[in-house]
């Protein structure tokens, strides 16, 4: 069998079939005829090789660019500008801040120390604690109104208590009655203890008006009866002296706590441990009847609750590490009231033992 070359029409050859069907070879946009695939691998290229030894076609440079050493493809460039690209309506560099979101109400040019940010005074972190919080006071009028309300409630409580003390001290019939009926003291102590537990542990209850004021009134009346009954067992001079000393000490501590830059609220845990130690010492004083031991115990108790008064005053002001929420005006008044009453009782015990 002879292997002859097939007589099929080949692209690029001058044969009548090709010319009649496809027409004569056309010249493309680059001025070069289409490739002839019948040529062998050793055929010369269609154009002179470029600087990188790759065949290519010479084209005019695109607008905005210089002559390129790279070979251009056979495709016609589109109508889009190739470069440099036109900048959009927004500046690309440097980037600028857009307008702030009106929903947040934050000035984008404000510093991080401004009250709108969580800096400076510190963030409000409740941490599951309703009494002691870090409160950022953007509106100081709320704090002033809170302080006025607390001191108003405290003033009423102290007036009721020292009215009981005056009646139980200067009215002889009342003094004789309470001395003969000591069971009333234990009843008032139970009522005071129950109301104290309710106001201290039930946060929702002490924020519910008017039941919080009712419970605070019951606590104030029961504690006033207890203090008046204790004062009835002391001399009138000792009671008057204890009231005067208590007023001077409390006023001085409150003013000092308001003006001092030292943070007493950071010592709250230490004072709580000292109170537990003082409670154990009181149990010891029950079994050991020693005048010197009682004087030392009364002195330490007055000193400890003076420190508690300083801490609770700064908690009320809210300008230190810990503060009380403005919703807790009943709890704040209760803290200050119990501190002052304990200072009075310890000073009364100290003065009474020194006069014996």
Coordinates of C-alpha atoms in Angstrom, one line a residue:
X1 CA 0.0 0.0 0.0
X2 CA 1.5 3.3 -1.0
X3 CA 1.5 6.1 1.4
X4 CA 0.6 9.1 -0.7
X5 CA -0.2 12.5 0.5
X6 CA -3.9 13.0 1.0
X7 CA -5.5 15.4 -1.4
X8 CA -7.5 17.3 1.1
X9 CA -7.8 21.1 0.9
X10 CA -5.4 22.7 3.3
X11 CA -5.8 26.2 4.8
X12 CA -3.4 28.7 3.3
X13 CA -2.8 26.8 0.0
X14 CA -4.0 28.1 -3.3
X15 CA -6.6 25.6 -4.3
X16 CA -9.9 26.4 -5.9
X17 CA -11.9 24.6 -3.3
X18 CA -10.6 26.8 -0.5
X19 CA -10.9 29.9 -2.4
X20 CA -14.4 29.2 -3.5
X21 CA -15.6 28.3 0.0
X22 CA -13.7 30.6 2.3
X23 CA -12.6 33.2 -0.2
X24 CA -9.0 34.6 -0.4
X25 CA -7.0 34.8 2.8
X26 CA -7.8 37.9 4.8
X27 CA -5.4 40.3 6.4
X28 CA -6.1 40.9 10.1
X29 CA -6.0 44.2 12.0
X30 CA -2.3 43.9 12.7
X31 CA -1.4 43.7 9.0
X32 CA -0.3 40.1 9.1
X33 CA -1.9 37.1 7.3
X34 CA -3.4 34.3 9.4
X35 CA -1.1 31.5 10.4
X36 CA -0.5 28.6 8.0
X37 CA -0.8 25.5 10.1
X38 CA 0.7 23.4 7.4
X39 CA 4.1 24.8 8.1
X40 CA 6.6 22.7 10.0
X41 CA 8.2 23.5 13.3
X42 CA 11.2 24.8 11.5
X43 CA 9.4 27.6 9.7
X44 CA 10.4 31.1 10.4
X45 CA 8.2 33.2 12.7
X46 CA 5.8 35.8 11.3
X47 CA 7.5 38.7 13.0
X48 CA 11.0 39.5 14.3
X49 CA 11.5 38.3 17.9
X50 CA 11.3 40.9 20.6
X51 CA 14.0 41.6 23.2
X52 CA 12.8 38.6 25.3
X53 CA 13.2 36.2 22.3
X54 CA 9.4 35.8 22.0
X55 CA 7.7 36.5 18.7
X56 CA 5.3 39.4 18.9
X57 CA 3.8 42.2 17.0
X58 CA 4.7 45.8 17.2
X59 CA 1.8 48.0 18.4
X60 CA 1.6 51.6 19.3
X61 CA 1.8 52.3 23.0
X62 CA -1.4 52.7 25.0
X63 CA -2.3 56.2 26.1
X64 CA -0.5 57.2 29.2
X65 CA 2.2 54.6 28.9
X66 CA 5.6 54.6 27.2
X67 CA 6.7 52.0 24.7
X68 CA 6.4 48.6 26.4
X69 CA 9.2 46.0 25.9
X70 CA 6.6 43.2 26.3
X71 CA 4.9 41.8 23.3
X72 CA 1.3 42.8 22.8
X73 CA -1.4 40.2 22.2
X74 CA -3.4 40.1 19.0
X75 CA -6.5 41.4 20.7
X76 CA -7.8 44.9 20.0
X77 CA -7.8 47.2 22.9
X78 CA -11.2 48.1 24.3
X79 CA -12.6 51.6 24.7
X80 CA -11.6 51.8 28.4
X81 CA -8.7 53.8 29.5
X82 CA -5.9 51.5 30.6
X83 CA -4.0 53.8 32.9
X84 CA -3.5 55.8 34.9
X85 CA -6.9 55.2 36.3
X86 CA -9.1 58.2 37.0
X87 CA -9.8 58.7 40.7
X88 CA -13.4 58.3 41.9
X89 CA -15.5 61.0 43.6
X90 CA -14.0 59.9 47.0
X91 CA -10.3 60.6 47.9
X92 CA -8.4 57.3 48.0
X93 CA -5.4 58.4 50.0
X94 CA -5.1 59.6 52.7
X95 CA -8.3 58.2 54.0
X96 CA -10.7 60.6 55.7
X97 CA -13.3 59.9 58.3
X98 CA -16.8 60.0 57.1
X99 CA -19.6 61.7 58.9
X100 CA -20.3 60.2 62.4
X101 CA -23.4 58.1 63.0
X102 CA -26.1 60.3 64.5
X103 CA -27.6 57.4 66.5
X104 CA -24.6 57.1 68.8
X105 CA -24.2 60.8 69.6
X106 CA -20.4 60.5 69.9
X107 CA -18.1 63.2 68.7
X108 CA -15.4 61.6 66.4
X109 CA -12.9 64.3 67.4
X110 CA -13.4 63.8 71.2
X111 CA -10.6 62.3 73.2
X112 CA -10.8 59.1 75.1
X113 CA -10.6 61.0 78.4
X114 CA -13.9 62.7 77.7
X115 CA -17.0 61.6 79.8
X116 CA -18.6 60.1 76.7
X117 CA -15.9 57.4 76.5
X118 CA -15.2 54.7 79.1
X119 CA -12.1 56.5 80.3
X120 CA -11.3 59.0 82.9
X121 CA -13.8 58.1 85.6
X122 CA -13.9 54.4 84.6
X123 CA -16.5 52.2 83.1
X124 CA -19.7 51.3 84.9
X125 CA -19.1 47.7 85.8
X126 CA -21.9 46.2 87.9
X127 CA -20.5 42.6 88.1
X128 CA -23.7 41.3 89.7
X129 CA -23.3 43.7 92.6
X130 CA -26.1 46.2 93.1
X131 CA -24.6 48.1 96.0
X132 CA -21.1 48.8 94.9
X133 CA -20.6 49.8 91.3
X134 CA -18.2 51.8 89.2
X135 CA -20.5 54.6 88.0
X136 CA -19.5 57.2 85.4
X137 CA -21.2 60.4 86.4
X138 CA -21.9 62.2 83.2
X139 CA -24.9 64.0 84.8
X140 CA -23.7 65.2 88.2
X141 CA -27.2 66.6 89.0
X142 CA -28.3 63.0 89.5
X143 CA -25.5 62.5 92.1
X144 CA -26.4 65.7 93.9
X145 CA -30.0 64.8 94.1
X146 CA -29.1 61.4 95.4
X147 CA -26.9 62.8 98.1
X148 CA -29.6 65.3 99.2
X149 CA -32.1 62.5 99.4
X150 CA -29.8 60.2 101.4
X151 CA -28.9 63.0 103.9
X152 CA -32.6 64.0 104.2
X153 CA -33.5 60.4 105.1
X154 CA -30.5 60.1 107.5
X155 CA -31.5 63.4 109.2
X156 CA -35.0 62.1 109.9
X157 CA -33.6 58.8 111.3
X158 CA -31.1 60.5 113.6
X159 CA -33.8 62.9 114.9
X160 CA -36.1 60.0 115.7
X161 CA -33.3 58.0 117.4
X162 CA -32.0 60.9 119.6
X163 CA -35.5 61.8 120.5
X164 CA -35.9 58.3 121.9
X165 CA -32.6 58.8 123.7
X166 CA -33.7 62.1 125.2
X167 CA -37.0 60.7 126.4
X168 CA -35.4 57.6 127.9
X169 CA -32.8 59.7 129.6
X170 CA -34.7 62.7 131.0
X171 CA -38.2 61.2 131.6
X172 CA -38.0 59.2 134.8
X173 CA -41.1 57.2 134.4
X174 CA -40.0 55.9 131.0
X175 CA -36.6 55.1 132.3
X176 CA -38.1 53.1 135.2
X177 CA -40.4 51.3 132.8
X178 CA -37.7 50.1 130.4
X179 CA -35.5 49.1 133.2
X180 CA -38.2 46.8 134.6
X181 CA -39.3 45.4 131.3
X182 CA -36.1 44.2 129.7
X183 CA -37.9 41.8 127.4
X184 CA -38.9 44.7 125.2
X185 CA -35.2 45.1 124.4
X186 CA -35.1 41.6 123.0
X187 CA -38.3 42.0 121.0
X188 CA -36.9 45.2 119.5
X189 CA -33.6 43.5 118.7
X190 CA -35.4 40.7 116.8
X191 CA -37.5 43.2 114.8
X192 CA -34.3 45.2 114.0
X193 CA -32.4 42.1 113.0
X194 CA -35.1 40.8 110.6
X195 CA -35.6 44.2 109.0
X196 CA -31.9 44.6 108.6
X197 CA -31.6 41.3 106.9
X198 CA -34.5 42.1 104.5
X199 CA -33.0 45.5 103.5
X200 CA -29.5 44.2 103.2
X201 CA -30.1 41.0 101.2
X202 CA -33.3 41.7 99.2
X203 CA -32.2 44.2 96.5
X204 CA -35.5 44.2 94.7
X205 CA -37.5 44.8 97.9
X206 CA -35.4 47.8 99.1
X207 CA -35.8 49.5 95.6
X208 CA -39.6 49.0 95.6
X209 CA -41.4 52.2 96.8
X210 CA -43.0 52.6 99.3
X211 CA -42.2 49.2 100.9
X212 CA -38.5 50.1 101.3
X213 CA -39.4 53.2 103.3
X214 CA -41.8 51.2 105.5
X215 CA -39.1 48.6 106.2
X216 CA -36.6 51.4 106.9
X217 CA -39.0 53.1 109.3
X218 CA -39.5 49.8 111.2
X219 CA -35.8 49.3 111.5
X220 CA -35.3 52.9 112.7
X221 CA -38.0 52.7 115.4
X222 CA -36.7 49.3 116.7
X223 CA -33.1 50.5 116.8
X224 CA -34.1 53.8 118.4
X225 CA -35.8 51.9 121.1
X226 CA -32.8 49.7 121.7
X227 CA -30.4 52.8 121.8
X228 CA -32.8 54.7 124.1
X229 CA -33.0 51.7 126.4
X230 CA -29.2 51.3 126.5
X231 CA -28.9 55.0 127.3
X232 CA -31.3 54.7 130.2
X233 CA -28.8 52.5 132.1
X234 CA -26.1 55.2 132.0
X235 CA -25.8 58.5 133.7
X236 CA -27.3 61.6 132.1
X237 CA -23.9 63.3 132.0
X238 CA -22.3 60.3 130.2
X239 CA -25.1 60.3 127.6
X240 CA -24.8 64.0 126.9
X241 CA -21.1 63.7 126.6
X242 CA -21.4 60.7 124.2
X243 CA -23.8 62.6 122.0
X244 CA -21.5 65.6 121.7
X245 CA -18.4 63.5 121.0
X246 CA -20.4 61.5 118.4
X247 CA -21.6 64.6 116.6
X248 CA -18.0 66.1 116.4
X249 CA -16.4 62.8 115.2
X250 CA -19.1 62.1 112.6
X251 CA -19.0 65.6 111.2
X252 CA -15.2 65.6 111.0
X253 CA -15.1 62.2 109.3
X254 CA -17.7 63.2 106.7
X255 CA -16.0 66.4 105.8
X256 CA -12.6 64.7 105.7
X257 CA -13.9 61.9 103.5
X258 CA -15.4 64.4 101.0
X259 CA -12.2 66.4 100.7
X260 CA -9.6 63.6 100.9
X261 CA -8.0 62.2 97.7
X262 CA -7.3 58.9 99.5
X263 CA -9.6 56.1 98.4
X264 CA -11.0 54.5 101.6
X265 CA -13.3 52.3 99.5
X266 CA -10.3 50.1 98.6
X267 CA -10.0 49.1 102.3
X268 CA -13.5 47.7 102.6
X269 CA -12.4 44.1 102.7
X270 CA -9.9 44.8 105.5
X271 CA -12.5 46.6 107.6
X272 CA -14.9 43.7 107.1
X273 CA -12.2 41.3 108.5
X274 CA -11.6 43.6 111.4
X275 CA -15.3 43.6 112.2
X276 CA -15.3 39.8 112.4
X277 CA -12.4 40.0 114.8
X278 CA -14.3 42.6 116.9
X279 CA -17.3 40.4 117.0
X280 CA -15.2 37.6 118.4
X281 CA -13.7 40.0 121.0
X282 CA -17.3 41.0 122.1
X283 CA -18.0 37.3 122.8
X284 CA -14.8 37.2 124.9
X285 CA -15.9 40.3 126.8
X286 CA -19.2 38.6 127.8
X287 CA -17.3 35.9 129.8
X288 CA -14.4 38.1 131.0
X289 CA -15.7 41.0 133.2
X290 CA -12.6 43.3 133.1
X291 CA -12.8 47.1 133.1
X292 CA -9.7 47.6 131.0
X293 CA -10.7 44.9 128.5
X294 CA -14.1 46.6 128.0
X295 CA -12.4 50.0 127.6
X296 CA -10.1 48.6 124.9
X297 CA -12.9 46.9 123.2
X298 CA -15.1 50.1 123.1
X299 CA -12.2 52.1 121.8
X300 CA -11.4 49.7 119.0
X301 CA -15.1 49.5 118.1
X302 CA -15.5 53.3 117.9
X303 CA -12.4 53.4 115.7
X304 CA -13.5 50.7 113.4
X305 CA -17.0 52.2 112.8
X306 CA -15.4 55.6 112.3
X307 CA -13.5 54.0 109.4
X308 CA -16.7 52.5 108.1
X309 CA -18.3 55.9 108.2
X310 CA -15.5 57.3 106.0
X311 CA -15.9 54.4 103.5
X312 CA -19.7 54.7 103.3
X313 CA -19.4 58.5 102.8
X314 CA -17.1 58.0 99.8
X315 CA -19.4 55.3 98.5
X316 CA -22.1 57.9 98.7
X317 CA -20.1 60.5 96.8
X318 CA -19.2 58.1 94.0
X319 CA -15.9 59.6 93.1
X320 CA -13.7 56.7 94.1
X321 CA -13.1 53.1 93.0
X322 CA -16.5 51.9 94.4
X323 CA -19.8 53.7 94.6
X324 CA -23.4 53.2 95.3
X325 CA -26.0 53.3 92.6
X326 CA -28.4 56.2 92.8
X327 CA -31.3 53.8 93.1
X328 CA -29.9 52.6 96.4
X329 CA -30.7 55.6 98.5
X330 CA -32.3 53.5 101.2
X331 CA -29.2 51.2 101.4
X332 CA -26.9 54.3 101.6
X333 CA -28.9 55.9 104.3
X334 CA -29.0 52.6 106.2
X335 CA -25.2 52.3 106.1
X336 CA -24.6 55.8 107.4
X337 CA -27.2 55.5 110.0
X338 CA -25.9 52.2 111.5
X339 CA -22.3 53.6 111.4
X340 CA -23.3 56.6 113.4
X341 CA -25.4 54.7 115.9
X342 CA -22.5 52.2 116.5
X343 CA -20.1 55.0 117.0
X344 CA -22.4 56.5 119.6
X345 CA -22.9 53.2 121.4
X346 CA -19.2 52.5 121.6
X347 CA -18.4 56.0 122.8
X348 CA -21.2 55.8 125.3
X349 CA -19.7 52.5 126.6
X350 CA -16.2 54.1 126.8
X351 CA -17.4 57.2 128.6
X352 CA -19.6 55.1 131.0
X353 CA -16.7 52.8 131.9
X354 CA -14.3 55.7 132.5
X355 CA -16.8 57.4 134.8
X356 CA -17.3 54.3 137.0

